[in-house]
Amino acid sequence: MSDVTTPGVDAQLEDYRTELTGFCYRMLGSAFEAEDAVQDTMVRAWRSQDRFEGRSSLRSWLYRIATNVCLDMLGSSKKRARPMDFTDSRPLAQAQLNPQPEAAWLEPVPDGRVLTVVADPAETAVARESVRLAFVAALQHLPPKQRAVLILREVLAWKASEVAELLETTVPSVNSALQRARATLAETKTAGSDTVKPMDEDQQKLLERYVAAFEGYDMKALTALLHEDAVMSMPPFDLWLVGAQDITGFMRTHGAACEGSRMLATVANGTPAFAQYHPTPEGHFEPWALQVIEISDGRISHINSFLDTKRWFPLFGVPARIEADGTPGPVAEPGGISGFEAAAAAAAAAAVGGEGQADQVE
């Protein structure tokens, strides 16, 4: 590599890390792969900065590199998905917990890793909308280049000519790809949901009621907060349940180990989220799940419980445990306790000893 560098380029690279991570996350559907892609982008940019001649903006140059990195990564990988994309829903009586490989799942991401701070509330709302789990899942149905075109044009508001230059193609080709991408998304059933609104009193009251119902394991109160067709999923298991009756029935049987849990609020994918901790015989509370909550029409429509807490809790910077007196412990570090194995064991025990309990749930 030449020792000659473009003045200021090296110092400015880090300024683009968050927005590039957001772009790569939408492309790849994985928080960890997105960070790897951005790191690769930064390394490539640093190594080739002597060839950056300023014919385009530094931002455009970095996006060109990041797009090529993502396209290379997507070349041999399968699309990431939600449980609803793998299997049909099953009634509670047929519930089985079948784990799928980590690489199969659409992953949650902290807002701070992918969304830059902007002053305009409207821009903030659009940005949050573009990282919702349902929207990112829908993007996975697109071929990689169509995915890139749609994100650049519709989410980042690039001009067709700018996208054509980045992809080294023509404007008609970009417009055609965008039209096909829009058609595919229109055929993909993407349920709408509210993004997190810290200043919205109604949303905050709904979330407070949800926490009270969940921590108190009050199934009647929880039912009142759920849509009739609410969905609960639990990656890495492919099971997903529809309807308050099956959701609360599962929580009373297979998921009974969640009773007595404690919840800490966070934000994921532009929507409210909670770090969930379940009680231990020793009296403290250990990681069980990262719950990403989707809300529509003033009620909860999805409870997405990501159980691999040894991956998610360090990423979200939440405590590794909660003490018996409710005091948060130190921030979780990679390789800590996972809720996955504990959930599987608890569900297996409930399946053996809890047959017939679902019929007794209110």
Short mmCIF file of C-alpha atoms in Angstrom, two decimals:
data_model
loop_
_atom_site.label_atom_id
_atom_site.label_comp_id
_atom_site.label_asym_id
_atom_site.label_seq_id
_atom_site.Cartn_x
_atom_site.Cartn_y
_atom_site.Cartn_z
CA MET A 1 0.00 0.00 0.00
CA SER A 2 1.26 3.48 -0.82
CA ASP A 3 2.19 5.81 2.00
CA VAL A 4 0.42 8.63 0.16
CA THR A 5 -3.02 9.22 1.68
CA THR A 6 -5.89 11.52 0.83
CA PRO A 7 -5.91 14.23 3.52
CA GLY A 8 -8.63 13.67 6.10
CA VAL A 9 -9.99 10.38 4.71
CA ASP A 10 -8.58 8.18 7.45
CA ALA A 11 -9.92 10.48 10.17
CA GLN A 12 -13.42 10.58 8.66
CA LEU A 13 -14.04 6.86 8.14
CA GLU A 14 -15.41 6.27 11.63
CA ASP A 15 -18.01 9.03 11.15
CA TYR A 16 -19.86 6.70 8.77
CA ARG A 17 -19.73 3.50 10.82
CA THR A 18 -23.26 3.70 12.24
CA GLU A 19 -25.07 4.48 9.00
CA LEU A 20 -23.03 1.87 7.12
CA THR A 21 -23.92 -0.70 9.78
CA GLY A 22 -27.58 0.19 9.28
CA PHE A 23 -27.24 -0.33 5.53
CA CYS A 24 -25.41 -3.65 5.95
CA TYR A 25 -27.91 -4.83 8.56
CA ARG A 26 -30.82 -4.23 6.19
CA MET A 27 -28.91 -6.09 3.48
CA LEU A 28 -27.82 -9.06 5.60
CA GLY A 29 -30.44 -9.38 8.35
CA SER A 30 -27.74 -10.06 10.94
CA ALA A 31 -26.35 -7.61 13.48
CA PHE A 32 -23.06 -9.49 13.75
CA GLU A 33 -22.61 -9.98 10.01
CA ALA A 34 -23.38 -6.29 9.50
CA GLU A 35 -20.62 -5.31 11.90
CA ASP A 36 -18.22 -7.71 10.15
CA ALA A 37 -19.17 -6.22 6.78
CA VAL A 38 -18.56 -2.68 7.99
CA GLN A 39 -15.22 -3.62 9.50
CA ASP A 40 -14.23 -5.19 6.18
CA THR A 41 -15.40 -2.02 4.43
CA MET A 42 -13.27 0.16 6.70
CA VAL A 43 -10.20 -2.01 6.18
CA ARG A 44 -10.63 -1.98 2.40
CA ALA A 45 -11.14 1.78 2.41
CA TRP A 46 -8.08 2.37 4.58
CA ARG A 47 -5.93 0.14 2.39
CA SER A 48 -7.05 1.81 -0.84
CA GLN A 49 -7.35 5.40 0.33
CA ASP A 50 -4.44 6.39 -1.91
CA ARG A 51 -6.67 5.46 -4.87
CA PHE A 52 -9.58 7.60 -3.67
CA GLU A 53 -9.34 10.58 -5.99
CA GLY A 54 -12.30 12.56 -4.75
CA ARG A 55 -14.30 12.01 -7.95
CA SER A 56 -17.23 11.05 -5.72
CA SER A 57 -17.98 11.88 -2.11
CA LEU A 58 -16.33 9.85 0.63
CA ARG A 59 -19.80 8.63 1.63
CA SER A 60 -20.58 7.35 -1.87
CA TRP A 61 -17.18 5.65 -2.05
CA LEU A 62 -17.76 3.86 1.27
CA TYR A 63 -21.24 2.76 0.23
CA ARG A 64 -19.81 1.33 -2.99
CA ILE A 65 -17.34 -0.73 -0.96
CA ALA A 66 -19.98 -1.77 1.60
CA THR A 67 -22.42 -2.81 -1.11
CA ASN A 68 -19.81 -5.00 -2.80
CA VAL A 69 -18.91 -6.56 0.57
CA CYS A 70 -22.56 -7.38 1.26
CA LEU A 71 -23.15 -8.76 -2.24
CA ASP A 72 -20.12 -11.02 -1.80
CA MET A 73 -21.42 -12.21 1.58
CA LEU A 74 -24.88 -12.89 0.17
CA GLY A 75 -23.54 -14.85 -2.76
CA SER A 76 -23.37 -18.16 -0.91
CA SER A 77 -25.75 -17.62 1.99
CA LYS A 78 -29.42 -18.38 2.45
CA LYS A 79 -31.85 -15.65 3.34
CA ARG A 80 -32.45 -15.03 7.02
CA ALA A 81 -36.03 -15.39 8.19
CA ARG A 82 -38.46 -15.28 11.07
CA PRO A 83 -40.19 -18.44 12.39
CA MET A 84 -43.28 -17.43 10.44
CA ASP A 85 -41.26 -17.86 7.22
CA PHE A 86 -40.16 -21.40 8.10
CA THR A 87 -43.29 -23.24 9.15
CA ASP A 88 -47.02 -22.90 9.59
CA SER A 89 -48.31 -21.99 13.03
CA ARG A 90 -49.36 -24.89 15.24
CA PRO A 91 -52.02 -25.08 17.91
CA LEU A 92 -50.76 -25.34 21.46
CA ALA A 93 -51.62 -29.05 21.65
CA GLN A 94 -49.07 -29.72 18.86
CA ALA A 95 -46.36 -27.36 20.11
CA GLN A 96 -42.84 -28.68 19.60
CA LEU A 97 -39.58 -26.84 20.14
CA ASN A 98 -37.34 -27.58 17.17
CA PRO A 99 -34.17 -25.45 17.08
CA GLN A 100 -32.78 -24.18 13.78
CA PRO A 101 -29.17 -23.13 13.08
CA GLU A 102 -28.21 -19.60 14.14
CA ALA A 103 -27.47 -18.62 10.53
CA ALA A 104 -31.13 -19.18 9.60
CA TRP A 105 -32.57 -16.42 11.77
CA LEU A 106 -33.22 -12.77 11.23
CA GLU A 107 -31.44 -11.12 14.13
CA PRO A 108 -32.42 -8.20 16.35
CA VAL A 109 -30.21 -5.13 16.55
CA PRO A 110 -29.91 -2.21 18.99
CA ASP A 111 -31.07 1.07 17.49
CA GLY A 112 -27.84 2.78 18.51
CA ARG A 113 -25.81 0.44 16.31
CA VAL A 114 -27.71 1.21 13.10
CA LEU A 115 -29.52 4.55 13.41
CA THR A 116 -27.77 7.90 13.46
CA VAL A 117 -29.11 10.73 15.60
CA VAL A 118 -31.09 13.30 13.60
CA ALA A 119 -32.99 16.36 14.75
CA ASP A 120 -36.02 15.88 12.50
CA PRO A 121 -38.67 13.64 14.20
CA ALA A 122 -40.05 12.66 10.79
CA GLU A 123 -36.64 11.40 9.66
CA THR A 124 -36.26 9.52 12.93
CA ALA A 125 -39.62 7.81 12.40
CA VAL A 126 -38.71 6.77 8.83
CA ALA A 127 -35.34 5.42 9.99
CA ARG A 128 -36.95 3.37 12.76
CA GLU A 129 -39.54 2.04 10.34
CA SER A 130 -36.79 0.85 8.00
CA VAL A 131 -35.21 -1.46 10.60
CA ARG A 132 -38.41 -3.04 11.93
CA LEU A 133 -38.14 -6.82 12.05
CA ALA A 134 -41.04 -7.25 9.64
CA PHE A 135 -39.54 -4.84 7.08
CA VAL A 136 -36.05 -6.34 7.23
CA ALA A 137 -37.59 -9.82 6.94
CA ALA A 138 -39.46 -8.67 3.82
CA LEU A 139 -36.20 -7.39 2.33
CA GLN A 140 -34.77 -10.90 2.60
CA HIS A 141 -37.23 -12.04 -0.08
CA LEU A 142 -35.46 -9.83 -2.64
CA PRO A 143 -32.44 -10.87 -4.72
CA PRO A 144 -29.32 -9.15 -3.37
CA LYS A 145 -29.01 -6.46 -6.05
CA GLN A 146 -32.71 -5.61 -5.89
CA ARG A 147 -32.34 -5.41 -2.12
CA ALA A 148 -29.49 -2.93 -2.50
CA VAL A 149 -31.42 -0.83 -5.01
CA LEU A 150 -34.52 -0.63 -2.85
CA ILE A 151 -32.59 0.29 0.30
CA LEU A 152 -30.54 2.95 -1.48
CA ARG A 153 -33.52 4.45 -3.33
CA GLU A 154 -36.40 4.07 -0.87
CA VAL A 155 -34.70 4.13 2.53
CA LEU A 156 -31.64 6.32 1.94
CA ALA A 157 -33.26 8.45 -0.80
CA TRP A 158 -30.42 8.19 -3.30
CA LYS A 159 -31.08 9.32 -6.85
CA ALA A 160 -31.37 6.67 -9.55
CA SER A 161 -28.28 8.08 -11.24
CA GLU A 162 -26.29 7.79 -7.99
CA VAL A 163 -27.35 4.17 -7.51
CA ALA A 164 -26.52 3.39 -11.15
CA GLU A 165 -23.03 4.79 -10.67
CA LEU A 166 -22.52 2.85 -7.45
CA LEU A 167 -23.64 -0.44 -9.01
CA GLU A 168 -21.92 0.32 -12.32
CA THR A 169 -25.12 -0.06 -14.30
CA THR A 170 -27.66 2.15 -16.06
CA VAL A 171 -30.51 4.27 -14.75
CA PRO A 172 -33.13 2.19 -16.64
CA SER A 173 -31.67 -0.94 -15.04
CA VAL A 174 -31.93 0.64 -11.58
CA ASN A 175 -35.52 1.74 -12.20
CA SER A 176 -36.45 -1.72 -13.44
CA ALA A 177 -34.89 -3.38 -10.38
CA LEU A 178 -36.73 -0.98 -8.09
CA GLN A 179 -40.05 -1.73 -9.79
CA ARG A 180 -39.53 -5.49 -9.40
CA ALA A 181 -38.49 -5.06 -5.77
CA ARG A 182 -41.59 -3.02 -5.00
CA ALA A 183 -43.79 -5.67 -6.63
CA THR A 184 -42.21 -8.43 -4.54
CA LEU A 185 -42.65 -6.48 -1.32
CA ALA A 186 -46.28 -5.78 -2.21
CA GLU A 187 -46.85 -9.55 -2.45
CA THR A 188 -45.10 -10.14 0.87
CA LYS A 189 -47.49 -9.75 3.76
CA THR A 190 -45.74 -7.22 5.99
CA ALA A 191 -47.81 -6.27 9.00
CA GLY A 192 -47.49 -2.69 10.12
CA SER A 193 -46.45 -1.85 13.66
CA ASP A 194 -45.67 1.23 15.70
CA THR A 195 -42.09 2.27 16.27
CA VAL A 196 -40.94 3.22 19.75
CA LYS A 197 -42.35 6.57 20.88
CA PRO A 198 -40.81 7.62 24.20
CA MET A 199 -43.01 10.71 24.39
CA ASP A 200 -46.24 8.87 23.55
CA GLU A 201 -48.16 8.50 26.82
CA ASP A 202 -50.52 5.82 25.49
CA GLN A 203 -47.66 3.64 24.26
CA GLN A 204 -45.79 4.01 27.53
CA LYS A 205 -48.88 3.05 29.54
CA LEU A 206 -49.41 -0.01 27.33
CA LEU A 207 -45.81 -1.11 27.90
CA GLU A 208 -46.12 -0.52 31.66
CA ARG A 209 -49.24 -2.68 31.72
CA TYR A 210 -47.42 -5.36 29.70
CA VAL A 211 -44.51 -5.44 32.14
CA ALA A 212 -46.88 -5.61 35.12
CA ALA A 213 -48.86 -8.46 33.52
CA PHE A 214 -45.75 -10.40 32.51
CA GLU A 215 -43.87 -9.98 35.77
CA GLY A 216 -47.03 -10.84 37.72
CA TYR A 217 -47.76 -13.69 35.30
CA ASP A 218 -51.32 -12.44 35.12
CA MET A 219 -52.67 -14.21 32.04
CA LYS A 220 -56.02 -12.44 32.18
CA ALA A 221 -54.32 -9.02 32.17
CA LEU A 222 -51.95 -10.13 29.41
CA THR A 223 -54.82 -11.37 27.25
CA ALA A 224 -56.43 -7.94 27.45
CA LEU A 225 -53.29 -6.39 25.93
CA LEU A 226 -52.93 -8.77 23.00
CA HIS A 227 -54.50 -8.62 19.56
CA GLU A 228 -56.81 -11.50 18.79
CA ASP A 229 -54.28 -12.70 16.20
CA ALA A 230 -51.17 -11.79 18.22
CA VAL A 231 -48.07 -13.86 17.45
CA MET A 232 -45.38 -15.17 19.78
CA SER A 233 -42.13 -16.61 18.44
CA MET A 234 -38.95 -17.89 20.13
CA PRO A 235 -35.85 -18.18 17.92
CA PRO A 236 -33.83 -20.38 17.70
CA PHE A 237 -36.96 -22.57 17.93
CA ASP A 238 -39.12 -22.56 14.81
CA LEU A 239 -42.37 -22.72 16.80
CA TRP A 240 -44.72 -19.77 16.62
CA LEU A 241 -48.16 -19.40 18.14
CA VAL A 242 -51.15 -17.29 17.14
CA GLY A 243 -53.82 -15.92 19.44
CA ALA A 244 -53.96 -14.98 23.10
CA GLN A 245 -55.36 -18.35 24.17
CA ASP A 246 -52.46 -20.37 22.75
CA ILE A 247 -49.87 -17.79 23.84
CA THR A 248 -51.02 -17.72 27.47
CA GLY A 249 -51.58 -21.47 27.41
CA PHE A 250 -47.97 -21.97 26.34
CA MET A 251 -46.75 -19.64 29.05
CA ARG A 252 -48.62 -21.63 31.69
CA THR A 253 -47.23 -24.98 30.48
CA HIS A 254 -44.08 -25.18 28.33
CA GLY A 255 -43.04 -21.65 29.33
CA ALA A 256 -43.89 -21.87 33.02
CA ALA A 257 -40.25 -21.21 33.98
CA CYS A 258 -40.86 -17.58 32.98
CA GLU A 259 -43.14 -17.03 35.95
CA GLY A 260 -41.63 -14.52 38.34
CA SER A 261 -39.46 -12.92 35.63
CA ARG A 262 -38.08 -9.39 35.77
CA MET A 263 -37.92 -7.06 32.76
CA LEU A 264 -35.55 -4.23 31.83
CA ALA A 265 -36.56 -1.87 29.03
CA THR A 266 -34.41 -1.34 25.93
CA VAL A 267 -35.01 -0.64 22.22
CA ALA A 268 -34.49 -2.98 19.27
CA ASN A 269 -35.24 -2.58 15.57
CA GLY A 270 -36.99 0.73 16.14
CA THR A 271 -39.51 -0.85 18.51
CA PRO A 272 -39.83 -1.37 22.28
CA ALA A 273 -37.89 -4.29 23.72
CA PHE A 274 -37.15 -5.88 27.07
CA ALA A 275 -34.33 -7.91 28.54
CA GLN A 276 -36.12 -10.71 30.37
CA TYR A 277 -34.60 -12.45 33.41
CA HIS A 278 -36.09 -15.52 35.10
CA PRO A 279 -35.75 -16.43 38.78
CA THR A 280 -33.21 -18.96 40.00
CA PRO A 281 -33.28 -21.18 43.11
CA GLU A 282 -30.50 -18.98 44.52
CA GLY A 283 -32.84 -15.99 44.49
CA HIS A 284 -31.33 -13.85 41.75
CA PHE A 285 -32.50 -13.52 38.12
CA GLU A 286 -30.61 -14.82 35.09
CA PRO A 287 -30.98 -13.98 31.36
CA TRP A 288 -33.82 -15.75 29.60
CA ALA A 289 -34.76 -13.79 26.48
CA LEU A 290 -34.58 -10.55 24.57
CA GLN A 291 -38.21 -9.65 23.86
CA VAL A 292 -38.82 -7.40 20.85
CA ILE A 293 -42.37 -6.07 21.06
CA GLU A 294 -44.49 -5.00 18.10
CA ILE A 295 -47.54 -2.82 18.65
CA SER A 296 -50.42 -1.92 16.35
CA ASP A 297 -53.73 -0.18 17.02
CA GLY A 298 -52.89 0.23 20.68
CA ARG A 299 -52.39 -3.47 21.39
CA ILE A 300 -49.50 -5.89 21.24
CA SER A 301 -49.32 -7.79 17.96
CA HIS A 302 -46.00 -9.67 18.27
CA ILE A 303 -43.82 -10.91 21.11
CA ASN A 304 -40.51 -11.90 19.54
CA SER A 305 -38.47 -13.70 22.20
CA PHE A 306 -34.86 -14.24 21.15
CA LEU A 307 -33.51 -16.87 23.52
CA ASP A 308 -29.79 -16.91 22.73
CA THR A 309 -29.05 -14.39 25.45
CA LYS A 310 -25.29 -15.02 25.48
CA ARG A 311 -25.28 -13.32 22.07
CA TRP A 312 -27.93 -10.65 22.56
CA PHE A 313 -27.38 -9.35 26.08
CA PRO A 314 -23.75 -8.24 25.48
CA LEU A 315 -24.77 -6.67 22.17
CA PHE A 316 -27.51 -4.64 23.86
CA GLY A 317 -25.35 -3.74 26.85
CA VAL A 318 -27.81 -5.04 29.44
CA PRO A 319 -26.87 -6.63 32.79
CA ALA A 320 -25.71 -10.24 33.01
CA ARG A 321 -28.08 -10.78 35.95
CA ILE A 322 -30.41 -9.02 38.38
CA GLU A 323 -29.79 -9.50 42.07
CA ALA A 324 -32.48 -10.69 44.47
CA ASP A 325 -33.09 -7.14 45.65
CA GLY A 326 -33.67 -5.96 42.06
CA THR A 327 -30.24 -4.36 41.65
CA PRO A 328 -28.80 -4.83 38.13
CA GLY A 329 -25.50 -6.69 37.99
CA PRO A 330 -22.54 -5.92 35.69
CA VAL A 331 -23.08 -5.59 31.96
CA ALA A 332 -23.22 -8.95 30.19
CA GLU A 333 -20.11 -10.16 28.41
CA PRO A 334 -19.97 -12.52 25.39
CA GLY A 335 -20.19 -16.19 26.28
CA GLY A 336 -22.39 -15.74 29.34
CA ILE A 337 -25.53 -17.61 30.30
CA SER A 338 -27.92 -18.51 27.48
CA GLY A 339 -31.67 -18.79 27.87
CA PHE A 340 -31.79 -21.27 24.97
CA GLU A 341 -30.72 -24.43 26.80
CA ALA A 342 -32.69 -23.47 29.92
CA ALA A 343 -35.83 -22.86 27.85
CA ALA A 344 -35.49 -26.22 26.10
CA ALA A 345 -35.06 -28.06 29.40
CA ALA A 346 -37.95 -26.22 31.05
CA ALA A 347 -40.23 -26.83 28.07
CA ALA A 348 -39.35 -30.52 28.03
CA ALA A 349 -40.17 -30.81 31.73
CA ALA A 350 -43.46 -28.98 31.24
CA ALA A 351 -44.37 -31.22 28.31
CA VAL A 352 -43.93 -34.29 30.50
CA GLY A 353 -45.58 -33.01 33.64
CA GLY A 354 -48.01 -30.42 32.34
CA GLU A 355 -50.25 -32.26 29.90
CA GLY A 356 -53.76 -30.96 29.96
CA GLN A 357 -52.88 -27.74 31.75
CA ALA A 358 -53.55 -25.61 28.72
CA ASP A 359 -57.25 -26.30 28.94
CA GLN A 360 -57.31 -24.78 32.42
CA VAL A 361 -55.86 -21.40 31.47
CA GLU A 362 -58.28 -18.52 31.65
#
